[in-house]
Tab-separated table of C-alpha atoms in Angstrom:
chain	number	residue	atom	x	y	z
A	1	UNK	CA	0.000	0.000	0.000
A	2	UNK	CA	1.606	3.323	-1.153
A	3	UNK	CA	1.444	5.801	1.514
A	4	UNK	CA	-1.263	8.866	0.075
A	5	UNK	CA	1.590	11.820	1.729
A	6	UNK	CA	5.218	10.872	0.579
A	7	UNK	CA	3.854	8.049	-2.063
A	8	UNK	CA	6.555	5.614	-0.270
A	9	UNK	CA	5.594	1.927	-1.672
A	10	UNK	CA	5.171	0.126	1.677
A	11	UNK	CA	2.862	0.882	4.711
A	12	UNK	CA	2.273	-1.329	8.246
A	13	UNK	CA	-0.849	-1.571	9.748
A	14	UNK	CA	-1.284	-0.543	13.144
A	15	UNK	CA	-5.049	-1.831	13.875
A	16	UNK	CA	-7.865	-3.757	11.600
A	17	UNK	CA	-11.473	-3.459	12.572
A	18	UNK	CA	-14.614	-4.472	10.241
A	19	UNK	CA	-17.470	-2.505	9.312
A	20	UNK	CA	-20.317	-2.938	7.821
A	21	UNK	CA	-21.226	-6.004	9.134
A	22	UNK	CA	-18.328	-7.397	8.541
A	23	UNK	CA	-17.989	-7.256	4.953
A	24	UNK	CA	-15.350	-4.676	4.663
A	25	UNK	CA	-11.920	-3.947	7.013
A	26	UNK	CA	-10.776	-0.863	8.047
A	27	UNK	CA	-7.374	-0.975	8.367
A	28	UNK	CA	-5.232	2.188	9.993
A	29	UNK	CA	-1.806	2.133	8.230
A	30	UNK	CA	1.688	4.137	9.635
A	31	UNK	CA	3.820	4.991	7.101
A	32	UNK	CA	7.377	3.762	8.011
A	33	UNK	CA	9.108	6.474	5.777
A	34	UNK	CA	7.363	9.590	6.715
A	35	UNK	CA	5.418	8.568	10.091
A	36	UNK	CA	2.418	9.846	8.676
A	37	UNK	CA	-0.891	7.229	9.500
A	38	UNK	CA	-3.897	7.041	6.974
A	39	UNK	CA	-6.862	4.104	6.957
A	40	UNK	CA	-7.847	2.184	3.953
A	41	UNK	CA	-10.804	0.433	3.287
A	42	UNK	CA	-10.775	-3.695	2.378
A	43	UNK	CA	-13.536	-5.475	0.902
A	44	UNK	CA	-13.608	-8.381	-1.075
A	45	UNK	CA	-14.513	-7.703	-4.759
A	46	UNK	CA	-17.413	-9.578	-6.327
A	47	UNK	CA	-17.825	-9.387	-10.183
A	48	UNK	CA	-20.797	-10.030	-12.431
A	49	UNK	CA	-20.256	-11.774	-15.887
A	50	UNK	CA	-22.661	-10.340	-18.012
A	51	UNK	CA	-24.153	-12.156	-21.365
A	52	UNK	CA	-21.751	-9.691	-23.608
A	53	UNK	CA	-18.726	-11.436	-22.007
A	54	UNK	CA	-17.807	-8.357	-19.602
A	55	UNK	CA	-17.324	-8.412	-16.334
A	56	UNK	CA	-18.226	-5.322	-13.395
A	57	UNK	CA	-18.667	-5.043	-10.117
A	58	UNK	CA	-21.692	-6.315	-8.371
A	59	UNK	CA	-24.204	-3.536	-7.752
A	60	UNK	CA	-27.027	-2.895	-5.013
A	61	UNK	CA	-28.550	0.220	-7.083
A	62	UNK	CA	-28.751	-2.129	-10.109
A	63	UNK	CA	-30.636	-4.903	-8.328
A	64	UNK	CA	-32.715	-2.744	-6.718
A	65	UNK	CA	-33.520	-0.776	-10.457
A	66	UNK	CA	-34.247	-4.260	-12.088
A	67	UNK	CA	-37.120	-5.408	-8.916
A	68	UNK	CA	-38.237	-1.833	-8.737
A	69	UNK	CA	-39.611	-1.752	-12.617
A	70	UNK	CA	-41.160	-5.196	-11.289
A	71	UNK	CA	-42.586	-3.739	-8.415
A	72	UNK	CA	-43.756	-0.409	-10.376
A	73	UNK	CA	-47.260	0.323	-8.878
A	74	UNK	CA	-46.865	-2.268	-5.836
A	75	UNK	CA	-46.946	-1.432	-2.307
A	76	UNK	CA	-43.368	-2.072	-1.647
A	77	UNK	CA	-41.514	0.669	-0.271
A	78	UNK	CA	-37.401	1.970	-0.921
A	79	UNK	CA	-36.388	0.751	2.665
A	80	UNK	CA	-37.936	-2.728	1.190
A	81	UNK	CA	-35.520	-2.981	-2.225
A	82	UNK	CA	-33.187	-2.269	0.105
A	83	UNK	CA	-33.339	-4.913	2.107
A	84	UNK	CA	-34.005	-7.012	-0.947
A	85	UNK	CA	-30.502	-6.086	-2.319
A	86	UNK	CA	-28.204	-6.664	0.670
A	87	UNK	CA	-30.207	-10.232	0.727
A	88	UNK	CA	-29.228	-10.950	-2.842
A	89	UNK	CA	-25.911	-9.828	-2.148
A	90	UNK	CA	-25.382	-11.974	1.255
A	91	UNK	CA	-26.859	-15.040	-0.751
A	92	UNK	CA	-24.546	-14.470	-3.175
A	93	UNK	CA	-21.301	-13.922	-1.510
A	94	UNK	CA	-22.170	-16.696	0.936
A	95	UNK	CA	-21.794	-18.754	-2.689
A	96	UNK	CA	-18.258	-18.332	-2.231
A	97	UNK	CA	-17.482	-17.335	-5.756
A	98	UNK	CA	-15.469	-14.218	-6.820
A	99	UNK	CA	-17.371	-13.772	-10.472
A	100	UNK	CA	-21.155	-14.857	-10.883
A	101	UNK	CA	-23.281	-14.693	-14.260
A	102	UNK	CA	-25.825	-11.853	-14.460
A	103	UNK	CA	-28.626	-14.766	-15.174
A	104	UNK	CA	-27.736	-16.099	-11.417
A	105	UNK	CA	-28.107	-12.601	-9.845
A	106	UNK	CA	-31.687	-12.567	-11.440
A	107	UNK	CA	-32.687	-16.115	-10.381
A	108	UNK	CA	-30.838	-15.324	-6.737
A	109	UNK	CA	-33.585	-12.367	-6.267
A	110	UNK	CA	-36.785	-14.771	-6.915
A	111	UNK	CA	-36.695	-16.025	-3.786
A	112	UNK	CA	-36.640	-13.093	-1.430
A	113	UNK	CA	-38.893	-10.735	-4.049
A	114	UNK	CA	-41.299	-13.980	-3.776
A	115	UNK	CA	-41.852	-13.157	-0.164
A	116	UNK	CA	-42.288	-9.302	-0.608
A	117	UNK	CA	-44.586	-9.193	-3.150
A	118	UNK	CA	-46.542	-12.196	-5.196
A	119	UNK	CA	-47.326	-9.847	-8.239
A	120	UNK	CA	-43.962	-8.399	-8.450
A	121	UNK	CA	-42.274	-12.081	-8.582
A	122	UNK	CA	-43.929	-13.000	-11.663
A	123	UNK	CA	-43.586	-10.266	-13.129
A	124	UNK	CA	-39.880	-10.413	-12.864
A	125	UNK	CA	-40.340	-14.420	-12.705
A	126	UNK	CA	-41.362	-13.739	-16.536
A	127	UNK	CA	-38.058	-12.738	-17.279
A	128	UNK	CA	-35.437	-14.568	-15.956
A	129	UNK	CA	-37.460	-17.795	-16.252
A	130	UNK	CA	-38.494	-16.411	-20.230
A	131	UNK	CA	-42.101	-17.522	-19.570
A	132	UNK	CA	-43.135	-17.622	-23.570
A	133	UNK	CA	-47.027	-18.050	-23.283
A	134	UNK	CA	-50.189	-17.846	-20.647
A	135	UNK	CA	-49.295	-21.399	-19.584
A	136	UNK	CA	-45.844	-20.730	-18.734
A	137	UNK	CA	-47.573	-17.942	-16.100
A	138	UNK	CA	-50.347	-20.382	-15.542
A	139	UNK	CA	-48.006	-22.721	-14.195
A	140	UNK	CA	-45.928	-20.142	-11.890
A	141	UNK	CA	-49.670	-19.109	-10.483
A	142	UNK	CA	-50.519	-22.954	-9.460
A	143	UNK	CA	-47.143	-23.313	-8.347
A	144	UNK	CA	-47.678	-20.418	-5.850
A	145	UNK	CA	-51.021	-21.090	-4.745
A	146	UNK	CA	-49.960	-24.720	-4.320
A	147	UNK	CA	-47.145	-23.320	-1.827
A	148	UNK	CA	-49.136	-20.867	-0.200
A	149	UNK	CA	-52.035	-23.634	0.225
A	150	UNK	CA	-48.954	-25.660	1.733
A	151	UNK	CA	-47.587	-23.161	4.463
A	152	UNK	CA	-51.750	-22.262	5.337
């Protein structure tokens, strides 16, 4: 780590502490060259591979965009996709992979938009299961009823 004041190339680290629930260390860091101490921020980088063959970094905003055109006139509220996200995100990184295709991030929100909001699921459910008639949503409705019938 190149110390930010005299741009030396090394740095020691005086004291680690997580954040964020553990998903990202804070590190404080003492220069050895200049004595000057900075913090840095470490979290472990999770990548998307998307169907064009390019990889970026996972995002929150963009899994909450995608279930909030699904949700569009649903009473689900911000605080709600929120939570959504940082459940997708948890599932995902509890996967233990570093890279993850896009097609997995949309099947890895079913479940939890499931349980916000029945309408919302299949309308997203439509997508990233390419439902291609009224019996492919047909199905997804029985399916649903069948499981809330079960858990009655």
């Amino acid at each position: 780590m190149h110390c930010p004041f005299c741009r030396h190339p090394d740095s020691r680290v005086v004291d680690s502490r997580t954040s964020d629930d553990g998903a990202t260390i804070r590190r404080r860091r003492q220069c050895p060259n200049c004595s000057r101490r900075f913090s840095t921020s470490e979290t472990a980088s999770l990548s998307v591979h998307k169907r064009s063959g390019v990889s970026e970094p996972f995002s929150r905003a963009k899994v909450i965009s995608g279930v909030r055109k699904a949700c569009q006139g649903r009473p689900v509220t911000d605080d709600q996709l929120a939570m959504l996200a940082q459940r997708v995100e948890e599932d995902i990184r509890s996967s233990g992979q570093a890279e993850i295709d896009a097609h997995q991030v949309g099947l890895s929100i079913l479940h939890p938009l499931q349980e916000l909001d029945l309408v919302a699921y299949l309308r997203f459910a439509s997508v990233y299961q390419d439902f291609e008639s009224l019996d492919d949503f047909e199905a997804a409705i029985v399916r649903l009823r069948s499981e809330s019938a079960g858990t009655a």
